[in-house]
Amino acid sequence: MAEKIHETIIIGSGPAGYTAAIYAARADMKPIIITGMEPGGQLTTTTDVENYPGYPDGIMGPEMMMDFQKQAERFGTQVIMDMVTEVIFDEKPGGIHQIKTMNGEEFLTKTVIISTGASAKYLGLDDEKKYMGSGVSACATCDGFFYKGRPVAVVGGGDTAAEEATYLAKLCSKVYLLVRKNEFRASNIMAQRVMNTPNIEVLFHHELQGIMGNKVVEKAQIINNQTMETKEIEVDGVFIAIGHKPNTDLFVGKLKMDETGYLMTHPDSAKTDIPGVFAAGDCQDNIYRQAVTAAGSGCMAALDAERYLIELQ
Ligand code: NDP
């Protein structure tokens, strides 16, 4: 049974978690960061990151996350490669929270910063894995630039797909939007924007069946799920935009979430409803979902945690 009471434990090691760690470590809160199953988070699954300020020549996602880790460790953050399996929150102000991990560790802590991120949903095709980072992406803002002047396909019919398709249409020669039903799930305004964009071709009742190409994506095989007719379209990129799932299963019944599982924080802060428990990054943001916004909210969480600890004294 753990006896030492830590000042702060950070759960999750993406840009939000490491930024929280940098701030907390520099405030002498001696943070521990428990990395989770995907140390470095979603950015470790991307290639070039060109929109994070401070890297004028761009940087590979995994390398950038190593930099984040090194910077956090430089100020004394302890990085633990483990996975949190249970949290027991004390709802009283000043209460001590308990965190249990897969390796059988138990931590007691005055504050918890949750930065467990979100995961893009994929269709589950083998070809998605095969061409991941070589033409398959789940983030148009991150990777759209690489397809400038070239044709791409987007899969999905919700607001994310509509937004990605509209964004890509500004850069790419042509965007095929594959919607599996005969209607959008997206809001009217976003759907109208798609329909009014001349270089987006909406293919209702169509699904992605396979991807072809020599090392990189060159074609997609699609199927009309009404007629079962298949055809090939020439595309250099395939963007999967069927939604994200916040990694918040651990907190079901313990913290307030919206209907899609995103943690709810108080306005203009990282505070949850439980004193001493803060949330940052994509696990509480279904709008911006960028590395830089996650890092910003990680900073907010560490500052909020620091102030909370000062108020306890
Ligand atoms: P949604 O769950 O709203 O939509 C997912 C879409 O993907 C649906 O069209 C769904 O089809 C389709 N889909 C799901 N699984 C598959 C599959 N296996 N094959 C093909 N298509 C599939 O997710 P979003 O990410 O689009 O949106 C999530 C939330 O975030 C929403 O509340 C949205 O409004 C919000 N959002 C808001 C934005 C904004 O306001 N700027 C931008 C982006 C998101 P089907 O309809 O057939 O189920």
PDB file of N, CA and C in Angstrom, residues 138-201:
ATOM      1  N   ALA A 138      -5.899  10.492 -40.232  1.00  0.00           N
ATOM      2  CA  ALA A 138      -7.179  10.824 -39.603  1.00  0.00           C
ATOM      3  C   ALA A 138      -7.182  12.300 -39.229  1.00  0.00           C
ATOM      4  N   CYS A 139      -6.306  13.078 -39.855  1.00  0.00           N
ATOM      5  CA  CYS A 139      -6.225  14.494 -39.468  1.00  0.00           C
ATOM      6  C   CYS A 139      -5.842  15.370 -40.662  1.00  0.00           C
ATOM      7  N   ALA A 140      -6.847  16.035 -41.234  1.00  0.00           N
ATOM      8  CA  ALA A 140      -6.594  16.881 -42.410  1.00  0.00           C
ATOM      9  C   ALA A 140      -5.729  18.090 -42.055  1.00  0.00           C
ATOM     10  N   THR A 141      -5.966  18.669 -40.875  1.00  0.00           N
ATOM     11  CA  THR A 141      -5.163  19.846 -40.496  1.00  0.00           C
ATOM     12  C   THR A 141      -3.689  19.475 -40.375  1.00  0.00           C
ATOM     13  N   CYS A 142      -3.438  18.224 -39.900  1.00  0.00           N
ATOM     14  CA  CYS A 142      -2.043  17.796 -39.736  1.00  0.00           C
ATOM     15  C   CYS A 142      -1.420  17.463 -41.093  1.00  0.00           C
ATOM     16  N   ASP A 143      -2.129  16.730 -41.917  1.00  0.00           N
ATOM     17  CA  ASP A 143      -1.497  16.111 -43.089  1.00  0.00           C
ATOM     18  C   ASP A 143      -1.983  16.634 -44.437  1.00  0.00           C
ATOM     19  N   GLY A 144      -3.028  17.453 -44.441  1.00  0.00           N
ATOM     20  CA  GLY A 144      -3.604  17.914 -45.712  1.00  0.00           C
ATOM     21  C   GLY A 144      -2.595  18.580 -46.628  1.00  0.00           C
ATOM     22  N   PHE A 145      -1.706  19.321 -46.022  1.00  0.00           N
ATOM     23  CA  PHE A 145      -0.714  20.083 -46.778  1.00  0.00           C
ATOM     24  C   PHE A 145       0.098  19.198 -47.727  1.00  0.00           C
ATOM     25  N   PHE A 146       0.326  17.936 -47.310  1.00  0.00           N
ATOM     26  CA  PHE A 146       1.146  17.035 -48.130  1.00  0.00           C
ATOM     27  C   PHE A 146       0.430  16.615 -49.423  1.00  0.00           C
ATOM     28  N   TYR A 147      -0.857  16.954 -49.518  1.00  0.00           N
ATOM     29  CA  TYR A 147      -1.632  16.526 -50.697  1.00  0.00           C
ATOM     30  C   TYR A 147      -2.042  17.727 -51.553  1.00  0.00           C
ATOM     31  N   LYS A 148      -1.293  18.786 -51.433  1.00  0.00           N
ATOM     32  CA  LYS A 148      -1.571  20.021 -52.182  1.00  0.00           C
ATOM     33  C   LYS A 148      -1.646  19.718 -53.681  1.00  0.00           C
ATOM     34  N   GLY A 149      -2.748  20.112 -54.307  1.00  0.00           N
ATOM     35  CA  GLY A 149      -2.887  19.939 -55.759  1.00  0.00           C
ATOM     36  C   GLY A 149      -3.170  18.508 -56.196  1.00  0.00           C
ATOM     37  N   ARG A 150      -3.429  17.619 -55.225  1.00  0.00           N
ATOM     38  CA  ARG A 150      -3.643  16.208 -55.580  1.00  0.00           C
ATOM     39  C   ARG A 150      -5.040  15.749 -55.122  1.00  0.00           C
ATOM     40  N   PRO A 151      -5.543  14.660 -55.708  1.00  0.00           N
ATOM     41  CA  PRO A 151      -6.886  14.195 -55.321  1.00  0.00           C
ATOM     42  C   PRO A 151      -6.856  13.332 -54.050  1.00  0.00           C
ATOM     43  N   VAL A 152      -7.852  13.479 -53.218  1.00  0.00           N
ATOM     44  CA  VAL A 152      -7.935  12.701 -51.975  1.00  0.00           C
ATOM     45  C   VAL A 152      -9.375  12.231 -51.739  1.00  0.00           C
ATOM     46  N   ALA A 153      -9.513  11.289 -50.839  1.00  0.00           N
ATOM     47  CA  ALA A 153     -10.859  10.856 -50.426  1.00  0.00           C
ATOM     48  C   ALA A 153     -10.992  11.064 -48.917  1.00  0.00           C
ATOM     49  N   VAL A 154     -12.206  11.404 -48.512  1.00  0.00           N
ATOM     50  CA  VAL A 154     -12.521  11.524 -47.078  1.00  0.00           C
ATOM     51  C   VAL A 154     -13.661  10.547 -46.802  1.00  0.00           C
ATOM     52  N   VAL A 155     -13.572   9.808 -45.702  1.00  0.00           N
ATOM     53  CA  VAL A 155     -14.643   8.879 -45.326  1.00  0.00           C
ATOM     54  C   VAL A 155     -15.368   9.428 -44.105  1.00  0.00           C
ATOM     55  N   GLY A 156     -16.702   9.501 -44.193  1.00  0.00           N
ATOM     56  CA  GLY A 156     -17.492   9.957 -43.044  1.00  0.00           C
ATOM     57  C   GLY A 156     -18.571  10.935 -43.485  1.00  0.00           C
ATOM     58  N   GLY A 157     -19.593  11.073 -42.639  1.00  0.00           N
ATOM     59  CA  GLY A 157     -20.691  11.959 -43.012  1.00  0.00           C
ATOM     60  C   GLY A 157     -21.062  12.942 -41.922  1.00  0.00           C
ATOM     61  N   GLY A 158     -20.226  13.006 -40.862  1.00  0.00           N
ATOM     62  CA  GLY A 158     -20.532  13.913 -39.753  1.00  0.00           C
ATOM     63  C   GLY A 158     -19.841  15.264 -39.919  1.00  0.00           C
ATOM     64  N   ASP A 159     -19.888  16.057 -38.868  1.00  0.00           N
ATOM     65  CA  ASP A 159     -19.262  17.387 -38.925  1.00  0.00           C
ATOM     66  C   ASP A 159     -17.756  17.299 -39.139  1.00  0.00           C
ATOM     67  N   THR A 160     -17.122  16.283 -38.548  1.00  0.00           N
ATOM     68  CA  THR A 160     -15.671  16.143 -38.734  1.00  0.00           C
ATOM     69  C   THR A 160     -15.363  15.924 -40.211  1.00  0.00           C
ATOM     70  N   ALA A 161     -16.083  14.997 -40.842  1.00  0.00           N
ATOM     71  CA  ALA A 161     -15.835  14.705 -42.263  1.00  0.00           C
ATOM     72  C   ALA A 161     -16.125  15.938 -43.122  1.00  0.00           C
ATOM     73  N   ALA A 162     -17.214  16.644 -42.800  1.00  0.00           N
ATOM     74  CA  ALA A 162     -17.568  17.837 -43.586  1.00  0.00           C
ATOM     75  C   ALA A 162     -16.472  18.893 -43.445  1.00  0.00           C
ATOM     76  N   GLU A 163     -15.995  19.052 -42.226  1.00  0.00           N
ATOM     77  CA  GLU A 163     -14.965  20.059 -41.975  1.00  0.00           C
ATOM     78  C   GLU A 163     -13.646  19.677 -42.668  1.00  0.00           C
ATOM     79  N   GLU A 164     -13.287  18.394 -42.567  1.00  0.00           N
ATOM     80  CA  GLU A 164     -12.040  17.930 -43.190  1.00  0.00           C
ATOM     81  C   GLU A 164     -12.141  18.071 -44.714  1.00  0.00           C
ATOM     82  N   ALA A 165     -13.288  17.707 -45.269  1.00  0.00           N
ATOM     83  CA  ALA A 165     -13.455  17.778 -46.729  1.00  0.00           C
ATOM     84  C   ALA A 165     -13.357  19.232 -47.197  1.00  0.00           C
ATOM     85  N   THR A 166     -13.997  20.137 -46.470  1.00  0.00           N
ATOM     86  CA  THR A 166     -13.973  21.551 -46.858  1.00  0.00           C
ATOM     87  C   THR A 166     -12.556  22.114 -46.743  1.00  0.00           C
ATOM     88  N   TYR A 167     -11.872  21.715 -45.679  1.00  0.00           N
ATOM     89  CA  TYR A 167     -10.479  22.160 -45.486  1.00  0.00           C
ATOM     90  C   TYR A 167      -9.604  21.642 -46.628  1.00  0.00           C
ATOM     91  N   LEU A 168      -9.752  20.350 -46.945  1.00  0.00           N
ATOM     92  CA  LEU A 168      -8.911  19.732 -47.983  1.00  0.00           C
ATOM     93  C   LEU A 168      -9.225  20.302 -49.366  1.00  0.00           C
ATOM     94  N   ALA A 169     -10.500  20.681 -49.574  1.00  0.00           N
ATOM     95  CA  ALA A 169     -10.888  21.196 -50.894  1.00  0.00           C
ATOM     96  C   ALA A 169     -10.119  22.465 -51.247  1.00  0.00           C
ATOM     97  N   LYS A 170      -9.691  23.205 -50.232  1.00  0.00           N
ATOM     98  CA  LYS A 170      -8.936  24.439 -50.480  1.00  0.00           C
ATOM     99  C   LYS A 170      -7.521  24.115 -50.959  1.00  0.00           C
ATOM    100  N   LEU A 171      -7.024  22.925 -50.598  1.00  0.00           N
ATOM    101  CA  LEU A 171      -5.642  22.558 -50.916  1.00  0.00           C
ATOM    102  C   LEU A 171      -5.549  21.579 -52.082  1.00  0.00           C
ATOM    103  N   CYS A 172      -6.523  20.692 -52.145  1.00  0.00           N
ATOM    104  CA  CYS A 172      -6.396  19.547 -53.058  1.00  0.00           C
ATOM    105  C   CYS A 172      -7.135  19.803 -54.364  1.00  0.00           C
ATOM    106  N   SER A 173      -6.745  19.049 -55.412  1.00  0.00           N
ATOM    107  CA  SER A 173      -7.402  19.245 -56.707  1.00  0.00           C
ATOM    108  C   SER A 173      -8.845  18.746 -56.649  1.00  0.00           C
ATOM    109  N   LYS A 174      -9.059  17.660 -55.922  1.00  0.00           N
ATOM    110  CA  LYS A 174     -10.414  17.084 -55.867  1.00  0.00           C
ATOM    111  C   LYS A 174     -10.577  16.309 -54.564  1.00  0.00           C
ATOM    112  N   VAL A 175     -11.758  16.370 -53.993  1.00  0.00           N
ATOM    113  CA  VAL A 175     -12.036  15.617 -52.765  1.00  0.00           C
ATOM    114  C   VAL A 175     -13.281  14.749 -52.991  1.00  0.00           C
ATOM    115  N   TYR A 176     -13.115  13.445 -52.866  1.00  0.00           N
ATOM    116  CA  TYR A 176     -14.277  12.545 -52.881  1.00  0.00           C
ATOM    117  C   TYR A 176     -14.695  12.368 -51.429  1.00  0.00           C
ATOM    118  N   LEU A 177     -15.975  12.596 -51.163  1.00  0.00           N
ATOM    119  CA  LEU A 177     -16.454  12.393 -49.790  1.00  0.00           C
ATOM    120  C   LEU A 177     -17.363  11.159 -49.779  1.00  0.00           C
ATOM    121  N   LEU A 178     -16.931  10.121 -49.075  1.00  0.00           N
ATOM    122  CA  LEU A 178     -17.691   8.865 -49.049  1.00  0.00           C
ATOM    123  C   LEU A 178     -18.591   8.838 -47.822  1.00  0.00           C
ATOM    124  N   VAL A 179     -19.898   8.883 -48.072  1.00  0.00           N
ATOM    125  CA  VAL A 179     -20.886   8.895 -46.977  1.00  0.00           C
ATOM    126  C   VAL A 179     -21.667   7.587 -47.075  1.00  0.00           C
ATOM    127  N   ARG A 180     -21.726   6.819 -45.991  1.00  0.00           N
ATOM    128  CA  ARG A 180     -22.306   5.481 -46.133  1.00  0.00           C
ATOM    129  C   ARG A 180     -23.832   5.469 -46.249  1.00  0.00           C
ATOM    130  N   LYS A 181     -24.490   6.536 -45.741  1.00  0.00           N
ATOM    131  CA  LYS A 181     -25.952   6.596 -45.887  1.00  0.00           C
ATOM    132  C   LYS A 181     -26.305   7.501 -47.074  1.00  0.00           C
ATOM    133  N   ASN A 182     -27.589   7.777 -47.250  1.00  0.00           N
ATOM    134  CA  ASN A 182     -27.945   8.709 -48.320  1.00  0.00           C
ATOM    135  C   ASN A 182     -28.139  10.115 -47.777  1.00  0.00           C
ATOM    136  N   GLU A 183     -27.633  10.319 -46.559  1.00  0.00           N
ATOM    137  CA  GLU A 183     -27.734  11.661 -45.959  1.00  0.00           C
ATOM    138  C   GLU A 183     -26.550  11.888 -45.038  1.00  0.00           C
ATOM    139  N   PHE A 184     -26.305  13.173 -44.791  1.00  0.00           N
ATOM    140  CA  PHE A 184     -25.238  13.532 -43.866  1.00  0.00           C
ATOM    141  C   PHE A 184     -25.715  13.390 -42.429  1.00  0.00           C
ATOM    142  N   ARG A 185     -24.774  13.146 -41.544  1.00  0.00           N
ATOM    143  CA  ARG A 185     -25.072  13.327 -40.125  1.00  0.00           C
ATOM    144  C   ARG A 185     -24.671  14.753 -39.719  1.00  0.00           C
ATOM    145  N   ALA A 186     -23.840  15.358 -40.541  1.00  0.00           N
ATOM    146  CA  ALA A 186     -23.322  16.702 -40.248  1.00  0.00           C
ATOM    147  C   ALA A 186     -24.465  17.716 -40.137  1.00  0.00           C
ATOM    148  N   SER A 187     -24.204  18.808 -39.444  1.00  0.00           N
ATOM    149  CA  SER A 187     -25.185  19.882 -39.326  1.00  0.00           C
ATOM    150  C   SER A 187     -25.471  20.446 -40.721  1.00  0.00           C
ATOM    151  N   ASN A 188     -26.665  21.025 -40.887  1.00  0.00           N
ATOM    152  CA  ASN A 188     -27.070  21.551 -42.198  1.00  0.00           C
ATOM    153  C   ASN A 188     -26.066  22.521 -42.779  1.00  0.00           C
ATOM    154  N   ILE A 189     -25.571  23.399 -41.918  1.00  0.00           N
ATOM    155  CA  ILE A 189     -24.684  24.458 -42.420  1.00  0.00           C
ATOM    156  C   ILE A 189     -23.378  23.864 -42.972  1.00  0.00           C
ATOM    157  N   MET A 190     -22.855  22.849 -42.261  1.00  0.00           N
ATOM    158  CA  MET A 190     -21.606  22.220 -42.717  1.00  0.00           C
ATOM    159  C   MET A 190     -21.880  21.387 -43.971  1.00  0.00           C
ATOM    160  N   ALA A 191     -23.009  20.710 -44.000  1.00  0.00           N
ATOM    161  CA  ALA A 191     -23.350  19.889 -45.167  1.00  0.00           C
ATOM    162  C   ALA A 191     -23.534  20.787 -46.395  1.00  0.00           C
ATOM    163  N   GLN A 192     -24.196  21.933 -46.174  1.00  0.00           N
ATOM    164  CA  GLN A 192     -24.413  22.876 -47.294  1.00  0.00           C
ATOM    165  C   GLN A 192     -23.090  23.384 -47.833  1.00  0.00           C
ATOM    166  N   ARG A 193     -22.168  23.659 -46.923  1.00  0.00           N
ATOM    167  CA  ARG A 193     -20.846  24.145 -47.323  1.00  0.00           C
ATOM    168  C   ARG A 193     -20.161  23.102 -48.215  1.00  0.00           C
ATOM    169  N   VAL A 194     -20.311  21.854 -47.846  1.00  0.00           N
ATOM    170  CA  VAL A 194     -19.731  20.764 -48.654  1.00  0.00           C
ATOM    171  C   VAL A 194     -20.384  20.748 -50.037  1.00  0.00           C
ATOM    172  N   MET A 195     -21.731  20.786 -50.035  1.00  0.00           N
ATOM    173  CA  MET A 195     -22.460  20.681 -51.309  1.00  0.00           C
ATOM    174  C   MET A 195     -22.161  21.878 -52.226  1.00  0.00           C
ATOM    175  N   ASN A 196     -21.813  23.016 -51.617  1.00  0.00           N
ATOM    176  CA  ASN A 196     -21.542  24.217 -52.424  1.00  0.00           C
ATOM    177  C   ASN A 196     -20.080  24.334 -52.855  1.00  0.00           C
ATOM    178  N   THR A 197     -19.264  23.355 -52.488  1.00  0.00           N
ATOM    179  CA  THR A 197     -17.851  23.437 -52.865  1.00  0.00           C
ATOM    180  C   THR A 197     -17.645  22.640 -54.157  1.00  0.00           C
ATOM    181  N   PRO A 198     -17.264  23.311 -55.238  1.00  0.00           N
ATOM    182  CA  PRO A 198     -17.267  22.635 -56.541  1.00  0.00           C
ATOM    183  C   PRO A 198     -16.327  21.432 -56.645  1.00  0.00           C
ATOM    184  N   ASN A 199     -15.182  21.470 -55.957  1.00  0.00           N
ATOM    185  CA  ASN A 199     -14.265  20.328 -56.131  1.00  0.00           C
ATOM    186  C   ASN A 199     -14.451  19.219 -55.099  1.00  0.00           C
ATOM    187  N   ILE A 200     -15.607  19.252 -54.381  1.00  0.00           N
ATOM    188  CA  ILE A 200     -15.953  18.086 -53.540  1.00  0.00           C
ATOM    189  C   ILE A 200     -17.032  17.286 -54.265  1.00  0.00           C
ATOM    190  N   GLU A 201     -16.783  16.015 -54.477  1.00  0.00           N
ATOM    191  CA  GLU A 201     -17.814  15.134 -55.053  1.00  0.00           C
ATOM    192  C   GLU A 201     -18.312  14.224 -53.939  1.00  0.00           C
TER     193      GLU A 201
END
